[in-house]
XYZ file of C-alpha atoms in Angstrom:
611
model
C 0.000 0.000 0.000
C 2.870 2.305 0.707
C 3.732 2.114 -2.773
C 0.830 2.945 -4.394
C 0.613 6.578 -6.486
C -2.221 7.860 -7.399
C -2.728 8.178 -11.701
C -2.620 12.136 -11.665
C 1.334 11.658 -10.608
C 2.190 8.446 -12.206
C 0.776 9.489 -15.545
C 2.082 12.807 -15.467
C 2.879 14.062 -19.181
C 7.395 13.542 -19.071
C 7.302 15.180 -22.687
C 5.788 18.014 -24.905
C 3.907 15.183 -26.516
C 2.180 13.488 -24.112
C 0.573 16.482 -23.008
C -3.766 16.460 -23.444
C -5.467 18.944 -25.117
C -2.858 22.094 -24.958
C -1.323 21.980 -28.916
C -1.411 25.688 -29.258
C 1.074 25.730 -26.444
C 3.400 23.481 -26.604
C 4.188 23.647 -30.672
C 4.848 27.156 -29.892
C 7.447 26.365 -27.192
C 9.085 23.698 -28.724
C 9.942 26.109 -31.655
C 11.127 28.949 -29.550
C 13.506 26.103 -27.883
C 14.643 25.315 -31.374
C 14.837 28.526 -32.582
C 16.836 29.408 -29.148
C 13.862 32.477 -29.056
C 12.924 31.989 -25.069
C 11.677 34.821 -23.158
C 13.197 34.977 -19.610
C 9.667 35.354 -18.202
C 6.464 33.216 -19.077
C 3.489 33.531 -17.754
C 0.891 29.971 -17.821
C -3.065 30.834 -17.198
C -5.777 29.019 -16.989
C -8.318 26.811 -14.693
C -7.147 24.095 -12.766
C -5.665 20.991 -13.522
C -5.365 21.585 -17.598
C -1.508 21.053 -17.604
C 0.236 24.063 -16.650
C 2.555 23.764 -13.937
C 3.465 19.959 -16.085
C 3.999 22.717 -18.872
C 6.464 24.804 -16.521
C 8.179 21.601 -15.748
C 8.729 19.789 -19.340
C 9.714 23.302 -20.736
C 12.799 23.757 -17.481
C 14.128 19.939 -18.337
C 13.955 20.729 -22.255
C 15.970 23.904 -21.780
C 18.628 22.127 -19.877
C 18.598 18.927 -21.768
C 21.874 17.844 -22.609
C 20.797 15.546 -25.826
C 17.488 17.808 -26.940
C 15.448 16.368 -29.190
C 14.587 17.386 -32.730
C 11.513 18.579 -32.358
C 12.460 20.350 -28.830
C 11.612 17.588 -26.719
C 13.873 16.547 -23.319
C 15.525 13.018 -23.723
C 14.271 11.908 -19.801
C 17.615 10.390 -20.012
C 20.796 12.898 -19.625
C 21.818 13.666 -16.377
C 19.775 17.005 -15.735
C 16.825 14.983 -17.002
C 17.802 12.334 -14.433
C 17.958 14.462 -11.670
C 15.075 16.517 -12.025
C 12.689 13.438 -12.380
C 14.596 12.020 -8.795
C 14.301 15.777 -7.437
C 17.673 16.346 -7.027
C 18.101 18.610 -9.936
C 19.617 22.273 -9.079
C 19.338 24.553 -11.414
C 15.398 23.533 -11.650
C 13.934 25.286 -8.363
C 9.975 25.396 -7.663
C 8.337 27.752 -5.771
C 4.925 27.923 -3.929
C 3.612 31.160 -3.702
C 0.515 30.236 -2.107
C 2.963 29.772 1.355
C 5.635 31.475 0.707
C 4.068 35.022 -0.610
C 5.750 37.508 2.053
C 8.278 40.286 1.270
C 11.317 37.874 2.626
C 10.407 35.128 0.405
C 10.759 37.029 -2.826
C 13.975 38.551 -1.674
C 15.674 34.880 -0.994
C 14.753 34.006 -4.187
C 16.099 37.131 -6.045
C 19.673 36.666 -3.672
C 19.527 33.088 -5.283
C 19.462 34.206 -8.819
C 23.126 35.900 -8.297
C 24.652 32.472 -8.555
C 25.389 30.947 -11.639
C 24.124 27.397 -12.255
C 27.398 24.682 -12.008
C 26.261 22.627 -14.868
C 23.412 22.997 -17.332
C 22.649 26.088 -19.057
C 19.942 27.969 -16.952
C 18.723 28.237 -13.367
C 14.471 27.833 -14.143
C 12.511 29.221 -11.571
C 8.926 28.278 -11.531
C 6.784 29.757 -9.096
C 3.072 28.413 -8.929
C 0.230 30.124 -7.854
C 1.265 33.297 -8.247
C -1.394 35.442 -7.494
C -0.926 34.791 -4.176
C 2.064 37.337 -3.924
C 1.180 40.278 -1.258
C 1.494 43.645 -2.913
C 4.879 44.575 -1.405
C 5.895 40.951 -2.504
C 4.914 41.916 -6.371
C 6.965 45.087 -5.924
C 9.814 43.920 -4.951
C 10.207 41.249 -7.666
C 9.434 43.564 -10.780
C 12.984 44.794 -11.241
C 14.171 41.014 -10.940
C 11.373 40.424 -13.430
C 11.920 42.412 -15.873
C 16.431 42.035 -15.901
C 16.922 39.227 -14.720
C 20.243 37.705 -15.155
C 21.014 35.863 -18.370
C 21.168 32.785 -16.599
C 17.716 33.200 -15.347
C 14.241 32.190 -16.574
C 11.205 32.372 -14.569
C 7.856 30.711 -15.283
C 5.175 31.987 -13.560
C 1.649 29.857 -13.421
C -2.018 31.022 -11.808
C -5.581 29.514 -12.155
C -6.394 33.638 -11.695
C -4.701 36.108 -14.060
C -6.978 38.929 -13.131
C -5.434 38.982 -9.561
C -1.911 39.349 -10.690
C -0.743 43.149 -11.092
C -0.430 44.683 -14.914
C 3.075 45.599 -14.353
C 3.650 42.116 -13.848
C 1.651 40.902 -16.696
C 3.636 43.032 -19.079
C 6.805 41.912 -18.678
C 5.975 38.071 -18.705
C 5.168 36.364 -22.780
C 2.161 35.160 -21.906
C 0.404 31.759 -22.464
C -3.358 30.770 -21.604
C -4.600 27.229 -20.943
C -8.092 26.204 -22.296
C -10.308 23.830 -20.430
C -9.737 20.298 -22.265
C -12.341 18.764 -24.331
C -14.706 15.947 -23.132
C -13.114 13.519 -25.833
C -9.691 13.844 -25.325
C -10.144 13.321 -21.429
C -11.831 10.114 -22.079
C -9.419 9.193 -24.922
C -6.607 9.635 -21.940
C -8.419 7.588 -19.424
C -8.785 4.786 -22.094
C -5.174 4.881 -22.258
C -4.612 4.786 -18.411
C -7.497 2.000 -17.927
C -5.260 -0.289 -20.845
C -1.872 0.305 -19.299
C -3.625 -0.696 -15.882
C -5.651 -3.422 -17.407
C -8.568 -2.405 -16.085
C -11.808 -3.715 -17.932
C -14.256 -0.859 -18.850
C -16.844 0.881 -20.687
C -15.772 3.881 -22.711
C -19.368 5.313 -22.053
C -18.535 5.469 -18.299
C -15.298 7.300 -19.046
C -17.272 9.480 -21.308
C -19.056 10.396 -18.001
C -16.389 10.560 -15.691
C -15.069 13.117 -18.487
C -18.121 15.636 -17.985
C -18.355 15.264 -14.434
C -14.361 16.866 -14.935
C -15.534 19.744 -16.826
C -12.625 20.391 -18.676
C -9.764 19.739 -15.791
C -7.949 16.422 -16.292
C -6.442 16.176 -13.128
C -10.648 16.060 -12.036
C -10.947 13.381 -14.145
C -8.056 11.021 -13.031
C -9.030 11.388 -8.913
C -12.765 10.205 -10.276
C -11.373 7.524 -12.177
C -9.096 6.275 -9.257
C -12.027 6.615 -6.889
C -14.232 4.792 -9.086
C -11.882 1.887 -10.001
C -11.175 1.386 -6.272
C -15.153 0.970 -6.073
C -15.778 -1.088 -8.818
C -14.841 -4.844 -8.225
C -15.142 -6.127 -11.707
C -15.245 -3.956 -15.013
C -16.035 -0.488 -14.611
C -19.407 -0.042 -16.407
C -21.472 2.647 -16.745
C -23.778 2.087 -14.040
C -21.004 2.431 -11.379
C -20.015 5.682 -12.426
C -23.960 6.958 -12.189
C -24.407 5.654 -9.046
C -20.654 6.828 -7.381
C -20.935 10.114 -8.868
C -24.516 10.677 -7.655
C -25.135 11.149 -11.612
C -29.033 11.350 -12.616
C -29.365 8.887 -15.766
C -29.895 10.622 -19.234
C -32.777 7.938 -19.349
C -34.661 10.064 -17.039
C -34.763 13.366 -19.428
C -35.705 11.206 -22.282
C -38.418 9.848 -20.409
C -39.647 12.963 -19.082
C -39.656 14.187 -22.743
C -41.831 11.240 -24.143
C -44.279 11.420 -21.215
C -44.345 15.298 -22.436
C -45.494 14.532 -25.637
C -47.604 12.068 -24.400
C -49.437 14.734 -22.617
C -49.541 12.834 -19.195
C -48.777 15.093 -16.309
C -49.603 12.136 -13.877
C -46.756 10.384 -15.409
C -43.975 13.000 -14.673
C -45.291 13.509 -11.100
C -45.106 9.615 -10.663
C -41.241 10.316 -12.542
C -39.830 12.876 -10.524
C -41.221 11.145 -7.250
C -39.238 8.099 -8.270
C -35.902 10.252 -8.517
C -36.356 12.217 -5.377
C -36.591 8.580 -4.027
C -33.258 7.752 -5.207
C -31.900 10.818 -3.029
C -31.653 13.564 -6.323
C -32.946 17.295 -5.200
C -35.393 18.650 -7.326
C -33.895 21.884 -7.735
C -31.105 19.359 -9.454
C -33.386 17.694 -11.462
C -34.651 20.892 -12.812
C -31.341 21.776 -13.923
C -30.377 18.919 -15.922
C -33.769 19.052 -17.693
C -33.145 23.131 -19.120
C -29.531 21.268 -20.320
C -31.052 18.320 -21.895
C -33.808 20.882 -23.670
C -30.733 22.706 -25.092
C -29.701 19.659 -26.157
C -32.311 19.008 -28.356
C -32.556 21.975 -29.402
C -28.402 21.597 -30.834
C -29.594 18.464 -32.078
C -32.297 19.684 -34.331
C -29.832 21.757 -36.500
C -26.937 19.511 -38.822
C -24.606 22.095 -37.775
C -24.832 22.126 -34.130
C -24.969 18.543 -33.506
C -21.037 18.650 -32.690
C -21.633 20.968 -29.814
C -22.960 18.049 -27.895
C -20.507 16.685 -25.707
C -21.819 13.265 -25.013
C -21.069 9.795 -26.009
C -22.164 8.661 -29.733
C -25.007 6.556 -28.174
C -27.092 9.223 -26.396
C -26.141 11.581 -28.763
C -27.589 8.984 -31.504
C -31.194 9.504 -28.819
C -30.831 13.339 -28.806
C -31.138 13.486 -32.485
C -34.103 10.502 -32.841
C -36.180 12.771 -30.018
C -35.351 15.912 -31.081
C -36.330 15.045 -35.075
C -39.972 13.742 -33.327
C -40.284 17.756 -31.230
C -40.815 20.926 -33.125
C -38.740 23.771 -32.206
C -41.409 25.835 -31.383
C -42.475 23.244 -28.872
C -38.804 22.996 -27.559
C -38.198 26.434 -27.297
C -41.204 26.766 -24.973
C -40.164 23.708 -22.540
C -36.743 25.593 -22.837
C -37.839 28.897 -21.659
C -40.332 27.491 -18.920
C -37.403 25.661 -17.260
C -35.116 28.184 -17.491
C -37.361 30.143 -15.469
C -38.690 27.630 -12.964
C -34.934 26.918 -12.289
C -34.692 30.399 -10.954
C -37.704 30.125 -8.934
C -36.599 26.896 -7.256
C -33.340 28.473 -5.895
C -35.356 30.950 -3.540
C -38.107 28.802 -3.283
C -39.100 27.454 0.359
C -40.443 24.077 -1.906
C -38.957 23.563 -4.818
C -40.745 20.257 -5.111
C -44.063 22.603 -5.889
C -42.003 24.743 -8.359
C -41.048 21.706 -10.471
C -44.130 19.541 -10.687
C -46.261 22.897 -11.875
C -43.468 23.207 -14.360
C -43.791 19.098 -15.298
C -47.729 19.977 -15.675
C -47.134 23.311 -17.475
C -45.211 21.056 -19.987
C -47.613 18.135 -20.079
C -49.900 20.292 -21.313
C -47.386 22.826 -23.818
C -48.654 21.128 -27.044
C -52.067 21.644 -26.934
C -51.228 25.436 -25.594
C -48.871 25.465 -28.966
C -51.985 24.263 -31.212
C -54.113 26.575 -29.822
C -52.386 29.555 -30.035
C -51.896 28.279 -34.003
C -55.205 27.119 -34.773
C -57.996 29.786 -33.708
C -60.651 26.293 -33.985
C -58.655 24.349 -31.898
C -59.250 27.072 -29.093
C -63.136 27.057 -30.061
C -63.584 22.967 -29.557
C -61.294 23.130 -26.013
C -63.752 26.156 -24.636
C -66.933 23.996 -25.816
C -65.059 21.254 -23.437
C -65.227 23.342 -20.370
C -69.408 23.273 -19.706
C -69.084 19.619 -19.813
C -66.266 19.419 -17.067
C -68.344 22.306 -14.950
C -71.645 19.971 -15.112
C -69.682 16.917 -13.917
C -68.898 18.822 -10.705
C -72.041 20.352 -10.208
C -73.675 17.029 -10.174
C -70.889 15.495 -7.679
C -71.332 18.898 -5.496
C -74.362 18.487 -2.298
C -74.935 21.970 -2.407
C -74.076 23.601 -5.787
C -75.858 26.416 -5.047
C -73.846 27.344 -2.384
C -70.945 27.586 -4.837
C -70.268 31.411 -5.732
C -69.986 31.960 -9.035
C -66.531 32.915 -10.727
C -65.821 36.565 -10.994
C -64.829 37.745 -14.267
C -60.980 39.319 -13.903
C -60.234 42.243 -14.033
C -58.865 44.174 -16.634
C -55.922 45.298 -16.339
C -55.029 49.425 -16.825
C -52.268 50.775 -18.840
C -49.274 51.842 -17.052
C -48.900 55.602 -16.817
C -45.585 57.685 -16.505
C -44.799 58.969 -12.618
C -44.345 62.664 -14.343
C -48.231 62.650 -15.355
C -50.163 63.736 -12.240
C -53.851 62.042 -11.658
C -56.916 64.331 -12.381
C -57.871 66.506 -10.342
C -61.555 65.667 -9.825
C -62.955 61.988 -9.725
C -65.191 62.264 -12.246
C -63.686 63.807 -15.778
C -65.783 66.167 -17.542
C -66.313 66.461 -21.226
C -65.098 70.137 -21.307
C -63.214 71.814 -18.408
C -62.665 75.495 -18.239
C -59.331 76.501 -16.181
C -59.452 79.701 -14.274
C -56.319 81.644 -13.283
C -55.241 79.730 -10.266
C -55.773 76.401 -12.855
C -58.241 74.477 -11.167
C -60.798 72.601 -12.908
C -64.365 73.367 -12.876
C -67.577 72.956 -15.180
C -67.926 76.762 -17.144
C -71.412 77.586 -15.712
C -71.237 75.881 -12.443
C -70.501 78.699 -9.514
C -70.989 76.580 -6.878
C -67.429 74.823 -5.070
C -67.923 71.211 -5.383
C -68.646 69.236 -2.069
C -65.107 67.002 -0.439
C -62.611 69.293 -2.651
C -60.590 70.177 0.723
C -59.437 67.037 2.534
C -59.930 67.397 6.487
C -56.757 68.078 8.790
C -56.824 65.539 11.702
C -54.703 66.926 14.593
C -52.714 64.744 17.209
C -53.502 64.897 20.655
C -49.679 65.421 21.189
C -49.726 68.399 19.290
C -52.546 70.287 20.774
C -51.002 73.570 21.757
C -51.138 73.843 17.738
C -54.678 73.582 17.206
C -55.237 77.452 17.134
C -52.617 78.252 14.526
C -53.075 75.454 12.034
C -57.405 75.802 12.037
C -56.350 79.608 11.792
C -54.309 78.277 8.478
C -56.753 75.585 7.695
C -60.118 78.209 7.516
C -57.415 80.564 5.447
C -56.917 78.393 2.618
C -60.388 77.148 2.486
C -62.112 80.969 1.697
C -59.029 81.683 -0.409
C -60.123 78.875 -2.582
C -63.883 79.250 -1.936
C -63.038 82.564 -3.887
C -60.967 81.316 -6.597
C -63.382 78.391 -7.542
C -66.782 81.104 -7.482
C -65.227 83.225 -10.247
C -66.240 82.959 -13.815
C -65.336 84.372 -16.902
C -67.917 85.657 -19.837
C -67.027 85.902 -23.309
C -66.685 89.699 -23.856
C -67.636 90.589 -27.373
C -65.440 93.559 -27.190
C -62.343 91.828 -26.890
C -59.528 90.036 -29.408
C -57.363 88.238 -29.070
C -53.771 89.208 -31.120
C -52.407 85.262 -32.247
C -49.596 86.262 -33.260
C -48.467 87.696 -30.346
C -50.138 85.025 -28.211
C -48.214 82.441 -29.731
C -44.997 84.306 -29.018
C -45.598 84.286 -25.679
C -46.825 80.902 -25.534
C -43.471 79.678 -26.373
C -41.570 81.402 -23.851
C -43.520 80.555 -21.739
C -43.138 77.053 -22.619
C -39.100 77.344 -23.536
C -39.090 78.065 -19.395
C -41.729 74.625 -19.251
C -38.652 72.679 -21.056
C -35.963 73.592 -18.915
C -37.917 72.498 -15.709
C -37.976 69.294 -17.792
C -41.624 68.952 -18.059
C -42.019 67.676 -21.242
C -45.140 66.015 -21.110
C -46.431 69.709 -20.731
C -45.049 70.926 -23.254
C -46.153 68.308 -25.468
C -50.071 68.778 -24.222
C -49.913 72.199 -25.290
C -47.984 71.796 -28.466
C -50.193 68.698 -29.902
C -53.680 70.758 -29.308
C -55.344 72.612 -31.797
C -56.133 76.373 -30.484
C -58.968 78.727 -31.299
C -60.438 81.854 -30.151
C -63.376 83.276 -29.540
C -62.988 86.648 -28.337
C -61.163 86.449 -24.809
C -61.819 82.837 -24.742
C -59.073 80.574 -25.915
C -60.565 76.988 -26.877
C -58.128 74.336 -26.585
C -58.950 71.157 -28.335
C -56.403 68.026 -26.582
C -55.657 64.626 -27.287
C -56.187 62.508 -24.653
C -57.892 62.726 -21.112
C -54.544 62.495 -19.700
C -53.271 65.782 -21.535
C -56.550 67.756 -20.104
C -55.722 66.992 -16.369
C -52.246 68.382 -17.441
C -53.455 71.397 -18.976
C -55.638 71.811 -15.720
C -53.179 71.693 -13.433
C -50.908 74.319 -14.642
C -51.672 77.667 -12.522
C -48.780 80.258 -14.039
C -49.674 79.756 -17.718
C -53.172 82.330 -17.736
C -51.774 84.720 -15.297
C -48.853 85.233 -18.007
C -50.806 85.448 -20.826
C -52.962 87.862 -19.303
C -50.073 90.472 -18.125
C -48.574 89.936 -21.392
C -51.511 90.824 -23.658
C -52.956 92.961 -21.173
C -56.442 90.756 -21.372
C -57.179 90.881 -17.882
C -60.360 88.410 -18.546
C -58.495 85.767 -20.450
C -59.982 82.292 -19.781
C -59.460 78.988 -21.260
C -61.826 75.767 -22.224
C -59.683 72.798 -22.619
C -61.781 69.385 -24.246
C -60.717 66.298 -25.710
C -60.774 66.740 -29.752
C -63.117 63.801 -30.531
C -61.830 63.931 -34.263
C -58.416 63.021 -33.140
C -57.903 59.048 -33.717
C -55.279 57.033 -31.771
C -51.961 56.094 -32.768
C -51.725 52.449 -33.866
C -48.975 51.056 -31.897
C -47.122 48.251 -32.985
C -46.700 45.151 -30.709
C -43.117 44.434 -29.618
C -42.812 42.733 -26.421
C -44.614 39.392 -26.053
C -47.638 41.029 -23.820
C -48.494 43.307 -26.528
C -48.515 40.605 -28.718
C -50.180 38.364 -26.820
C -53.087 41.030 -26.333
C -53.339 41.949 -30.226
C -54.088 38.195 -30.916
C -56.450 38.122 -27.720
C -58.396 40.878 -29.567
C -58.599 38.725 -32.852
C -59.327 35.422 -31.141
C -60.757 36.090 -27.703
C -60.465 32.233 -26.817
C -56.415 32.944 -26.927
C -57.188 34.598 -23.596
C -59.187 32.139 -21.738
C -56.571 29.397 -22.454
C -54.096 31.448 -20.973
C -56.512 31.584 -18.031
C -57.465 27.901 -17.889
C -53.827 26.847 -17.739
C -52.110 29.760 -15.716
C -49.407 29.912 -18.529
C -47.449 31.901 -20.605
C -47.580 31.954 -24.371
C -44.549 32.995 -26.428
C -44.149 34.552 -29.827
């Protein structure tokens, strides 16, 4: 037992060669060692366990190799190859930053890189993890960095480049590791299973390869823990259960009960894998994946992004031919949004069977949206369900019926204040102080000042603030009893009206109240003698008009009109805008308009339709 090493050190890559997935990198250093073009500095970046710091260590042995290959590769069998692979090499030192990352540390190492090396032809130092460095430990190694002696080389290597200083970055050729593919991982562990003769299905390396995502050192711990649990061959099976793996068998089940349109079915499904000890939220998960999937599958060209073995992939493209992509891209969206519900949910188990219902019943939502008929026969359906549980009911009588739901009111910008009276009148004249009122009316509208309630804390104020209270009531009493006649005798100049009319609302514009401005713009004005008849789009442009107070009182002083009134009314001539639908609501509520049955299928399954 004391001899035994685990496969992520016995296996470790000894040559350019041997390493997985990294070409780009290591053709370009084996021609800079041929071409005798090496920087002194390299920097190695990427995530964990893709080969870097085996990188840093192939590339120090090939640059003192005695007998260097051809094609820039280290023999493994010269003396500074010897000793490096024993660990007795010294003019190959490695450094951990992660420990040794103080102020002290850097400076031993930059005192060590005054002595020349006794044999071989460079002292390589490789520091790993260096983003650990403190800030005064980055400082102090940047002039070492960036002349170092010529007998020096450092490789630097970190899983997180955006840590490491931009001073540092600059002076280092820089290299950065990609994750390694599903394939070539597996291809690697068929290799190590043969040398070990170690029976096996390539399937279940194909597995153990995605549960690595990308890092083969990942992949050979799972493969040693796995072959130290299998007794016999290791078979796909093992590695589902080990690995706590849900079976693709599941998602293509789920699918088929989907089309099936048998919501019973997927409750009975998922209760079986929360059985087996699977979350739901997890579940949920795997099922948005294996939608996206399908939805690679469906297109010749994207079939290669699916990194699976060649039998489910062979399943992905007989279900997803049998699913049309309208279909799928409805599942998709619905799980991608019940999987972000089911993190914050106190049950996720409830998020994910309405989501398994919601999809049981997607296709006929599809068809009716499609097929206007389709929505007719499913609403002639719904007496016939309603009867059945009338009968069954003791007392159906007692049974309220359904309220009809309410319609919903179009959103309306903070800027526009509400009217100022509950009830909006067909035509509103505005008196100087702009308040509202009917043109013959002379009598102040009952409820128009709200009542001040005073605190019992606060009653050594009572006498001052009814003092203020009665105040503003008769100065508004006054305000509201004064009307305006149309005096014969009196025109109105336009052209200098409008003049002032613009300043007025040049001073509107830099207050930034536009919608003002564009109330009084968009109406159509008329006079008729000191009255000024404004004709408005919109109910919500007339309770704008009304509540502007400064407007008359600077007309009036301007054109010396001292009786100058206005009637503001909605122009019934003017026609709305046709807007055109962009989001899916609006969309959705354009083809509720055309086929009102749209809406109650929305309402009998709680859904959501997409365009």
């Amino acid at each position: 037992m004391g001899n035994y090493i685990v496969s992520a050190r016995k296996y470790r890559p000894g040559t350019f060669a041997s390493v997985v997935g990294q070409r780009h990198i290591t053709s370009t250093l084996q021609s800079a060692i041929l071409m005798d073009q090496l920087a002194h500095a390299f920097l190695f970046s990427g995530p964990r366990g893709v080969g870097k710091t085996t990188c840093a260590r192939i590339l120090a042995k090939a640059i003192n190799c005695e007998n260097l290959g051809e094609d820039g590769e280290p023999c493994n069998e010269c003396d500074s190859c010897i000793s490096y692979n024993e660990g007795k090499s010294i003019n190959i030192h490695e450094l951990d930053a992660a420990s040794n990352n103080s102020v002290d540390d850097i400076r031993n190492l930059i005192e060590q890189t005054r002595y020349v090396p006794p044999n071989g032809k460079k002292s390589v130092y490789i520091i790993d993890e260096v983003h650990m460095l403190s800030q005064a430990a980055f400082n102090a190694f940047l002039k070492t960095l960036e002349e170092p002696p010529p007998h020096v080389l450092f490789i630097l290597a970190t899983t997180e480049k955006h840590k490491i200083l931009p001073t540092i970055l600059s002076r280092c050729q820089k290299f950065d590791f990609r994750r390694i593919k599903v394939e070539d991982i597996a291809r690697h562990l068929e290799y190590i299973a043969k040398e070990e003769k170690q029976e096996h299905e390539f399937a279940a390396l194909q597995q153990i390869a995605l549960k690595a995502d990308g890092a083969l050192r990942d992949a050979l711990s799972l493969y040693d823990q796995l072959t130290s649990y299998a007794t016999g061959p290791l078979t796909f099976k093992d590695v589902l259960e080990n690995l706590n793996i849900l079976d693709y068998d599941y998602y293509f089940s789920t699918v088929r009960h989907m089309s099936e349109r048998t919501h019973g079915e997927l409750l009975v499904l998922l209760n079986e894998i929360i059985e087996k000890g699977f979350e739901a939220k997890d579940f949920i998960v795997g099922l948005t994946a294996h939608f996206r999937n399908l939805l690679v599958a469906q297109d010749p060209q994207t079939v290669q992004l699916l990194e699976t073995s060649e039998n489910v992939k062979r399943e992905y493209l007989e279900q997803s031919r049998a699913m049309e992509p309208t279909l799928l891209l409805n599942a998709f969206h619905l799980c991608s949004e019940a999987e972000q519900q089911a993190r914050f949910a106190t049950h996720p188990r409830l998020v994910v069977e309405l989501l398994l219902i919601k999809l049981a019943h997607l296709a006929s939502a599809v068809e009716v949206a499609s097929d206007p008929q389709a929505a007719s026969e499913l609403v002639k359906k719904k007496p016939i369900a309603e009867q059945k549980v009338a009968t069954t009911s003791n007392s159906p009588a007692e049974i309220p019926p359904k309220a009809p739901p309410k319609k919903e009111t179009p959103p309306v910008e903070p800027q526009i204040p509400p009217p100022p009276a509950p009830k909006t009148p067909a035509s509103v004249s505005v008196s100087g102080n702009g308040h509202s009122k009917p043109p013959v009316s002379t009598t102040k509208p009952k409820g128009m000042m709200p009542s001040l309630k005073l605190s019992n804390t606060f009653e050594g104020m009572q006498p001052q603030l009814k003092e203020i209270a009665e105040a503003a009531k008769s100065s508004e009493e006054t305000e509201e009893n004064l009307t305006y006649d149309v005096d014969p005798t009196v025109q109105v100049p336009e052209k200098e009206f409008h003049q002032h009319l613009g300043t007025f609302l040049e001073g509107l514009k830099k207050q930034n109240k536009m919608n003002l401005v564009s109330a009084f713009q968009g109406g159509k004005t008329s006079f008729e003698h000191n009255k000024w008849i404004l004709l408005l789009e919109n109910e919500i442009f007339m309770s704008l008009v009304a509540s502007e107070k400064s407007l008359l009182p600077y007309l009036r002083e301007q054109l010396n009109i001292p009786h100058l009134f206005l009637e503001a009314r909605v122009d019934a001539s003017a026609q709305p805008k046709q807007e055109i639908p962009y989001t899916e609501e609006d969309k959705l509520k354009v083809m509720s308009e055309k086929n009102p049955n749209l809406k109650k299928l929305q309402e009998i399954f709680k859904t959501r339709i997409i365009y």
